[in-house]
PDB file of C-alpha atoms in Angstrom:
ATOM      1  CA  MET A   4      10.786  -2.569  14.013  1.00  0.00           C
ATOM      2  CA  ASP A   5      12.549  -0.171  12.216  1.00  0.00           C
ATOM      3  CA  LYS A   6      12.310   3.925  13.122  1.00  0.00           C
ATOM      4  CA  TYR A   7      10.627   4.871   9.978  1.00  0.00           C
ATOM      5  CA  LYS A   8       7.373   2.160  10.636  1.00  0.00           C
ATOM      6  CA  GLU A   9       6.850   3.824  14.125  1.00  0.00           C
ATOM      7  CA  GLU A  10       7.425   6.613  12.101  1.00  0.00           C
ATOM      8  CA  PHE A  11       4.683   5.805   9.807  1.00  0.00           C
ATOM      9  CA  ILE A  12       2.491   4.359  12.573  1.00  0.00           C
ATOM     10  CA  GLU A  13       2.053   7.852  14.111  1.00  0.00           C
ATOM     11  CA  PHE A  14       2.372   9.774  10.577  1.00  0.00           C
ATOM     12  CA  MET A  15      -1.278   7.279   9.665  1.00  0.00           C
ATOM     13  CA  VAL A  16      -3.215   8.662  12.358  1.00  0.00           C
ATOM     14  CA  ASP A  17      -1.398  12.256  12.573  1.00  0.00           C
ATOM     15  CA  SER A  18      -2.753  12.504   9.128  1.00  0.00           C
ATOM     16  CA  GLU A  19      -6.507  10.778  10.144  1.00  0.00           C
ATOM     17  CA  VAL A  20      -5.620   8.145   7.697  1.00  0.00           C
ATOM     18  CA  LEU A  21      -5.498   5.628   9.859  1.00  0.00           C
ATOM     19  CA  LYS A  22      -9.109   5.222  11.946  1.00  0.00           C
ATOM     20  CA  PHE A  23     -10.266   3.067  14.986  1.00  0.00           C
ATOM     21  CA  GLY A  24     -13.860   2.647  15.916  1.00  0.00           C
ATOM     22  CA  GLU A  25     -16.669   0.278  13.687  1.00  0.00           C
ATOM     23  CA  PHE A  26     -16.226   0.610  10.370  1.00  0.00           C
ATOM     24  CA  THR A  27     -18.246  -1.248   7.518  1.00  0.00           C
ATOM     25  CA  LEU A  28     -15.831  -2.214   5.279  1.00  0.00           C
ATOM     26  CA  LYS A  29     -16.837  -2.732   1.408  1.00  0.00           C
ATOM     27  CA  SER A  30     -16.407  -6.350   1.810  1.00  0.00           C
ATOM     28  CA  GLY A  31     -19.548  -5.470   4.118  1.00  0.00           C
ATOM     29  CA  ARG A  32     -17.398  -7.068   7.301  1.00  0.00           C
ATOM     30  CA  LYS A  33     -17.445  -4.790  10.143  1.00  0.00           C
ATOM     31  CA  SER A  34     -13.961  -3.319  11.187  1.00  0.00           C
ATOM     32  CA  PRO A  35     -12.906  -1.895  13.869  1.00  0.00           C
ATOM     33  CA  PHE A  36      -9.673   0.689  11.843  1.00  0.00           C
ATOM     34  CA  PHE A  37      -9.803   1.591   8.532  1.00  0.00           C
ATOM     35  CA  MET A  38      -7.437   3.142   7.379  1.00  0.00           C
ATOM     36  CA  ASN A  39      -8.084   6.081   3.388  1.00  0.00           C
ATOM     37  CA  ALA A  40      -5.524   6.886   2.025  1.00  0.00           C
ATOM     38  CA  GLY A  41      -6.871   9.173   0.092  1.00  0.00           C
ATOM     39  CA  ALA A  42      -6.707  11.976   3.332  1.00  0.00           C
ATOM     40  CA  TYR A  43      -3.131  12.543   2.339  1.00  0.00           C
ATOM     41  CA  VAL A  44      -3.936  15.423   0.497  1.00  0.00           C
ATOM     42  CA  THR A  45      -0.824  18.402   1.724  1.00  0.00           C
ATOM     43  CA  GLY A  46       1.689  18.424  -0.184  1.00  0.00           C
ATOM     44  CA  SER A  47       4.217  17.661   2.945  1.00  0.00           C
ATOM     45  CA  GLN A  48       2.113  14.415   3.663  1.00  0.00           C
ATOM     46  CA  LEU A  49       1.929  13.689   0.051  1.00  0.00           C
ATOM     47  CA  LYS A  50       6.261  14.437   0.539  1.00  0.00           C
ATOM     48  CA  LYS A  51       6.298  12.431   3.475  1.00  0.00           C
ATOM     49  CA  LEU A  52       4.150   9.673   2.600  1.00  0.00           C
ATOM     50  CA  GLY A  53       6.445   9.586  -0.874  1.00  0.00           C
ATOM     51  CA  GLU A  54       9.776   9.402   1.664  1.00  0.00           C
ATOM     52  CA  TYR A  55       8.037   6.280   3.335  1.00  0.00           C
ATOM     53  CA  TYR A  56       7.469   4.181   0.398  1.00  0.00           C
ATOM     54  CA  ALA A  57      10.729   4.767  -0.832  1.00  0.00           C
ATOM     55  CA  LYS A  58      12.758   3.547   2.410  1.00  0.00           C
ATOM     56  CA  ALA A  59      10.827   0.249   2.050  1.00  0.00           C
ATOM     57  CA  ILE A  60      10.503  -0.297  -1.646  1.00  0.00           C
ATOM     58  CA  HIS A  61      14.867  -0.203  -1.043  1.00  0.00           C
ATOM     59  CA  SER A  62      14.195  -2.013   2.689  1.00  0.00           C
ATOM     60  CA  THR A  63      13.249  -4.538   0.248  1.00  0.00           C
ATOM     61  CA  TYR A  64      13.430  -4.573  -3.207  1.00  0.00           C
ATOM     62  CA  GLY A  65      16.715  -2.213  -3.155  1.00  0.00           C
ATOM     63  CA  ASP A  66      17.468  -0.650  -6.298  1.00  0.00           C
ATOM     64  CA  ASP A  67      16.384  -3.906  -8.836  1.00  0.00           C
ATOM     65  CA  PHE A  68      13.621  -2.050 -10.288  1.00  0.00           C
ATOM     66  CA  ASP A  69      12.764   0.796 -12.690  1.00  0.00           C
ATOM     67  CA  VAL A  70       9.334   1.413 -12.963  1.00  0.00           C
ATOM     68  CA  LEU A  71       7.048   2.235  -9.771  1.00  0.00           C
ATOM     69  CA  PHE A  72       3.208   0.930 -11.280  1.00  0.00           C
ATOM     70  CA  GLY A  73       0.497   2.628  -9.504  1.00  0.00           C
ATOM     71  CA  PRO A  74      -2.685   1.418 -10.320  1.00  0.00           C
ATOM     72  CA  ALA A  75      -6.371   4.198 -11.095  1.00  0.00           C
ATOM     73  CA  TYR A  76      -6.477   5.830  -8.556  1.00  0.00           C
ATOM     74  CA  LYS A  77      -5.211   5.418  -5.464  1.00  0.00           C
ATOM     75  CA  GLY A  78      -2.025   4.782  -6.495  1.00  0.00           C
ATOM     76  CA  ILE A  79      -1.571   7.592  -9.574  1.00  0.00           C
ATOM     77  CA  PRO A  80       0.155   9.364  -6.655  1.00  0.00           C
ATOM     78  CA  ILE A  81       1.444   7.276  -4.666  1.00  0.00           C
ATOM     79  CA  SER A  82       3.950   6.027  -7.661  1.00  0.00           C
ATOM     80  CA  VAL A  83       4.555   9.943  -8.822  1.00  0.00           C
ATOM     81  CA  VAL A  84       5.970  11.003  -4.903  1.00  0.00           C
ATOM     82  CA  THR A  85       7.094   7.565  -4.134  1.00  0.00           C
ATOM     83  CA  ALA A  86       9.453   8.123  -7.914  1.00  0.00           C
ATOM     84  CA  ILE A  87      10.692  12.176  -6.934  1.00  0.00           C
ATOM     85  CA  ALA A  88      11.779  10.392  -2.768  1.00  0.00           C
ATOM     86  CA  TYR A  89      13.405   7.660  -4.260  1.00  0.00           C
ATOM     87  CA  SER A  90      15.671  10.082  -6.412  1.00  0.00           C
ATOM     88  CA  GLU A  91      15.995  12.164  -3.043  1.00  0.00           C
ATOM     89  CA  LEU A  92      16.803   9.961  -0.809  1.00  0.00           C
ATOM     90  CA  TYR A  93      19.006   6.932  -2.924  1.00  0.00           C
ATOM     91  CA  GLY A  94      19.470   9.077  -6.086  1.00  0.00           C
ATOM     92  CA  LYS A  95      18.022   6.456  -8.428  1.00  0.00           C
ATOM     93  CA  GLU A  96      15.926   7.936 -11.577  1.00  0.00           C
ATOM     94  CA  VAL A  97      12.822   5.498 -11.719  1.00  0.00           C
ATOM     95  CA  ARG A  98       9.811   5.943 -13.746  1.00  0.00           C
ATOM     96  CA  TYR A  99       6.081   6.276 -13.246  1.00  0.00           C
ATOM     97  CA  CYS A 100       3.470   5.041 -15.260  1.00  0.00           C
ATOM     98  CA  SER A 101       0.044   4.165 -14.012  1.00  0.00           C
ATOM     99  CA  ASP A 102      -3.559   2.756 -16.130  1.00  0.00           C
ATOM    100  CA  ARG A 103      -6.031   4.648 -16.540  1.00  0.00           C
ATOM    101  CA  LYS A 104      -9.636   4.002 -16.260  1.00  0.00           C
ATOM    102  CA  GLU A 105     -10.814   4.595 -20.105  1.00  0.00           C
ATOM    103  CA  GLU A 106      -8.715   4.200 -22.439  1.00  0.00           C
ATOM    104  CA  LYS A 107      -7.335   7.708 -24.690  1.00  0.00           C
ATOM    105  CA  ASP A 108      -7.730   7.003 -27.974  1.00  0.00           C
ATOM    106  CA  HIS A 109      -6.083  11.019 -28.990  1.00  0.00           C
ATOM    107  CA  GLY A 110      -3.523  13.732 -28.801  1.00  0.00           C
ATOM    108  CA  ALA A 111      -0.030  12.928 -28.372  1.00  0.00           C
ATOM    109  CA  ASP A 112      -0.400   9.884 -24.963  1.00  0.00           C
ATOM    110  CA  LYS A 113      -3.465   8.573 -26.383  1.00  0.00           C
ATOM    111  CA  GLY A 114      -3.332   4.625 -25.034  1.00  0.00           C
ATOM    112  CA  SER A 115      -4.249   3.298 -21.756  1.00  0.00           C
ATOM    113  CA  PHE A 116      -1.737   4.379 -19.606  1.00  0.00           C
ATOM    114  CA  LEU A 117      -0.502   7.674 -18.019  1.00  0.00           C
ATOM    115  CA  GLY A 118       3.801   8.487 -17.353  1.00  0.00           C
ATOM    116  CA  SER A 119       6.250   5.926 -18.894  1.00  0.00           C
ATOM    117  CA  LYS A 120       5.548   3.704 -21.705  1.00  0.00           C
ATOM    118  CA  LEU A 121       6.279  -0.340 -20.404  1.00  0.00           C
ATOM    119  CA  LYS A 122       9.241  -1.222 -22.278  1.00  0.00           C
ATOM    120  CA  ASP A 123      10.616  -4.369 -22.652  1.00  0.00           C
ATOM    121  CA  GLY A 124      12.694  -5.901 -20.154  1.00  0.00           C
ATOM    122  CA  ASP A 125      11.487  -3.265 -17.516  1.00  0.00           C
ATOM    123  CA  ARG A 126      11.914  -4.355 -13.800  1.00  0.00           C
ATOM    124  CA  VAL A 127       8.157  -3.500 -12.091  1.00  0.00           C
ATOM    125  CA  VAL A 128       7.148  -2.420  -8.855  1.00  0.00           C
ATOM    126  CA  MET A 129       3.690  -1.978  -8.038  1.00  0.00           C
ATOM    127  CA  ILE A 130       2.543   0.314  -5.479  1.00  0.00           C
ATOM    128  CA  GLU A 131      -1.070   0.922  -3.597  1.00  0.00           C
ATOM    129  CA  ASP A 132      -2.318   2.194  -0.608  1.00  0.00           C
ATOM    130  CA  VAL A 133      -3.460  -1.458   1.029  1.00  0.00           C
ATOM    131  CA  THR A 134      -5.417  -3.994  -0.499  1.00  0.00           C
ATOM    132  CA  THR A 135      -8.267  -6.474   1.073  1.00  0.00           C
ATOM    133  CA  SER A 136      -9.074  -9.184  -1.042  1.00  0.00           C
ATOM    134  CA  GLY A 137      -6.247  -8.740  -3.844  1.00  0.00           C
ATOM    135  CA  LYS A 138      -9.064  -7.685  -6.406  1.00  0.00           C
ATOM    136  CA  SER A 139      -8.000  -4.750  -7.859  1.00  0.00           C
ATOM    137  CA  MET A 140      -4.197  -6.822  -8.849  1.00  0.00           C
ATOM    138  CA  GLU A 141      -6.933  -8.679 -11.390  1.00  0.00           C
ATOM    139  CA  GLU A 142      -7.682  -5.661 -13.289  1.00  0.00           C
ATOM    140  CA  THR A 143      -4.028  -4.862 -12.319  1.00  0.00           C
ATOM    141  CA  VAL A 144      -1.483  -7.997 -13.500  1.00  0.00           C
ATOM    142  CA  PRO A 145      -3.488  -8.513 -17.043  1.00  0.00           C
ATOM    143  CA  LYS A 146      -2.319  -4.983 -17.733  1.00  0.00           C
ATOM    144  CA  VAL A 147       1.063  -4.354 -16.858  1.00  0.00           C
ATOM    145  CA  LYS A 148       1.526  -8.317 -18.252  1.00  0.00           C
ATOM    146  CA  GLY A 149      -0.229  -7.050 -21.773  1.00  0.00           C
ATOM    147  CA  ALA A 150       1.738  -3.782 -22.177  1.00  0.00           C
ATOM    148  CA  ALA A 151       4.937  -5.725 -22.621  1.00  0.00           C
ATOM    149  CA  ASP A 152       7.786  -8.334 -21.740  1.00  0.00           C
ATOM    150  CA  VAL A 153       7.757  -7.492 -18.080  1.00  0.00           C
ATOM    151  CA  GLU A 154       9.059  -8.949 -14.476  1.00  0.00           C
ATOM    152  CA  ILE A 155       7.180  -8.232 -11.744  1.00  0.00           C
ATOM    153  CA  LYS A 156       9.337  -7.578  -9.093  1.00  0.00           C
ATOM    154  CA  GLY A 157       6.428  -7.408  -6.591  1.00  0.00           C
ATOM    155  CA  LEU A 158       3.870  -5.047  -4.934  1.00  0.00           C
ATOM    156  CA  MET A 159       4.395  -2.192  -1.788  1.00  0.00           C
ATOM    157  CA  VAL A 160       1.163  -1.586   0.158  1.00  0.00           C
ATOM    158  CA  SER A 161       0.423   0.629   2.981  1.00  0.00           C
ATOM    159  CA  LEU A 162      -1.356  -1.718   5.672  1.00  0.00           C
ATOM    160  CA  ASN A 163      -1.371  -4.994   5.989  1.00  0.00           C
ATOM    161  CA  ARG A 164      -4.975  -6.117   7.516  1.00  0.00           C
ATOM    162  CA  MET A 165      -3.699  -8.822   7.778  1.00  0.00           C
ATOM    163  CA  GLU A 166      -6.630 -11.398   7.464  1.00  0.00           C
ATOM    164  CA  LYS A 167      -8.603 -13.153   4.889  1.00  0.00           C
ATOM    165  CA  GLY A 168      -8.274 -12.174   1.098  1.00  0.00           C
ATOM    166  CA  THR A 169     -10.995 -14.503  -0.694  1.00  0.00           C
ATOM    167  CA  GLY A 170     -10.194 -18.081   0.348  1.00  0.00           C
ATOM    168  CA  ASP A 171      -8.357 -18.787   4.133  1.00  0.00           C
ATOM    169  CA  LYS A 172      -5.051 -16.966   3.501  1.00  0.00           C
ATOM    170  CA  SER A 173      -3.952 -13.265   3.645  1.00  0.00           C
ATOM    171  CA  ALA A 174      -4.723 -11.230   0.323  1.00  0.00           C
ATOM    172  CA  LEU A 175      -0.948 -11.266  -0.084  1.00  0.00           C
ATOM    173  CA  ASP A 176      -0.520 -13.955   0.737  1.00  0.00           C
ATOM    174  CA  GLU A 177      -2.940 -14.797  -2.269  1.00  0.00           C
ATOM    175  CA  ILE A 178      -1.466 -12.617  -4.108  1.00  0.00           C
ATOM    176  CA  LYS A 179       1.732 -13.943  -4.309  1.00  0.00           C
ATOM    177  CA  GLU A 180       0.438 -17.493  -4.921  1.00  0.00           C
ATOM    178  CA  LYS A 181      -1.497 -16.509  -7.944  1.00  0.00           C
ATOM    179  CA  TYR A 182       0.955 -14.610  -9.549  1.00  0.00           C
ATOM    180  CA  GLY A 183       3.793 -15.087  -8.473  1.00  0.00           C
ATOM    181  CA  PHE A 184       6.178 -12.077  -7.143  1.00  0.00           C
ATOM    182  CA  ASP A 185       6.261 -10.769  -3.574  1.00  0.00           C
ATOM    183  CA  ALA A 186       3.886  -8.918  -1.787  1.00  0.00           C
ATOM    184  CA  ASN A 187       4.684  -6.870   0.848  1.00  0.00           C
ATOM    185  CA  ALA A 188       3.859  -3.822   3.359  1.00  0.00           C
ATOM    186  CA  ILE A 189       5.782  -0.334   5.024  1.00  0.00           C
ATOM    187  CA  VAL A 190       3.573  -1.587   7.930  1.00  0.00           C
ATOM    188  CA  ASN A 191       1.347  -4.172   8.859  1.00  0.00           C
ATOM    189  CA  MET A 192      -0.903  -4.475  11.916  1.00  0.00           C
ATOM    190  CA  ASP A 193       0.366  -6.040  13.941  1.00  0.00           C
ATOM    191  CA  GLU A 194       3.491  -3.679  14.266  1.00  0.00           C
ATOM    192  CA  VAL A 195       1.194  -1.156  14.236  1.00  0.00           C
ATOM    193  CA  VAL A 196      -1.258  -2.665  17.264  1.00  0.00           C
ATOM    194  CA  GLU A 197       2.363  -3.175  19.210  1.00  0.00           C
ATOM    195  CA  HIS A 198       3.243  -0.033  18.585  1.00  0.00           C
ATOM    196  CA  LEU A 199       0.098   1.901  19.927  1.00  0.00           C
ATOM    197  CA  TYR A 200      -1.707  -0.156  22.181  1.00  0.00           C
ATOM    198  CA  ASN A 201      -2.110   2.352  25.711  1.00  0.00           C
ATOM    199  CA  LYS A 202       0.497   3.872  24.377  1.00  0.00           C
ATOM    200  CA  PRO A 203      -0.337   7.925  23.490  1.00  0.00           C
ATOM    201  CA  CYS A 204       0.107   9.588  20.008  1.00  0.00           C
ATOM    202  CA  ASN A 205       0.676  12.946  20.248  1.00  0.00           C
ATOM    203  CA  GLY A 206      -1.559  13.012  23.315  1.00  0.00           C
ATOM    204  CA  LYS A 207      -3.846  10.211  22.810  1.00  0.00           C
ATOM    205  CA  VAL A 208      -4.051   7.108  22.857  1.00  0.00           C
ATOM    206  CA  VAL A 209      -5.985   5.743  20.520  1.00  0.00           C
ATOM    207  CA  ILE A 210      -6.070   2.248  20.963  1.00  0.00           C
ATOM    208  CA  ASP A 211      -7.351   1.622  24.226  1.00  0.00           C
ATOM    209  CA  ASP A 212      -8.551  -2.181  25.651  1.00  0.00           C
ATOM    210  CA  SER A 213     -11.967  -1.645  24.367  1.00  0.00           C
ATOM    211  CA  ILE A 214     -10.204  -0.576  20.219  1.00  0.00           C
ATOM    212  CA  LYS A 215      -7.277  -3.192  21.259  1.00  0.00           C
ATOM    213  CA  THR A 216     -10.422  -6.354  22.232  1.00  0.00           C
ATOM    214  CA  ALA A 217     -12.260  -5.094  19.250  1.00  0.00           C
ATOM    215  CA  ILE A 218      -9.558  -6.047  17.018  1.00  0.00           C
ATOM    216  CA  ASP A 219      -8.521  -8.939  19.012  1.00  0.00           C
ATOM    217  CA  ALA A 220     -12.232 -10.346  18.412  1.00  0.00           C
ATOM    218  CA  TYR A 221     -12.184  -9.073  14.107  1.00  0.00           C
ATOM    219  CA  TYR A 222      -9.009 -10.836  13.844  1.00  0.00           C
ATOM    220  CA  GLU A 223     -10.666 -14.027  15.788  1.00  0.00           C
ATOM    221  CA  GLN A 224     -13.091 -13.824  13.076  1.00  0.00           C
ATOM    222  CA  TYR A 225     -11.199 -12.649  10.205  1.00  0.00           C
ATOM    223  CA  GLY A 226      -7.615 -12.030  10.666  1.00  0.00           C
ATOM    224  CA  VAL A 227      -4.475 -14.871   9.621  1.00  0.00           C
ATOM    225  CA  LYS A 228      -1.896 -16.488  11.878  1.00  0.00           C
TER     226      LYS A 228
END
């Protein structure tokens, strides 16, 4: 596993973004782990978050893109900090763009988007926190495609939960099949378990035998190979 992936796993735990226990998801599933990117709240946390996204995007897509698109609401700050980090780490200026939940009908920046306007020929990397069902793409992809003649290079999320989306495939695989672009994550849950199981993270074991058993049972029901 790449060093930045190991660091990112510990960063999620340290920031209390990735937690283990018993959680009810929006889908109604009872999950032994939960990720909330809204818990990144400090300047140093957001700076690091942008750097991890930038490293994962660079590793996956290289410099072959022009725009980072972060869907409202959680994707907005992620796209901003990643654009900053990409400039600092790789010396490439990429633009950020996000959608508005409600269209603005006044002022110089009226319309459906924040940040850079999308232009014909733009190569776009979509950026989100996590996707369980992939439903957010149902709204976002038509908006992006409808704004200009762009090429969506792919999607990058923080964590691949590696569970079934609306069918028998993972949400990321469903997105790739439905929309025709790659969908990737900084880390997946196999990597999280491998790195944290019965190993101290800042002096505390967060995936012990009982949590590992609960995770295994969860994947027996909802997991994908």
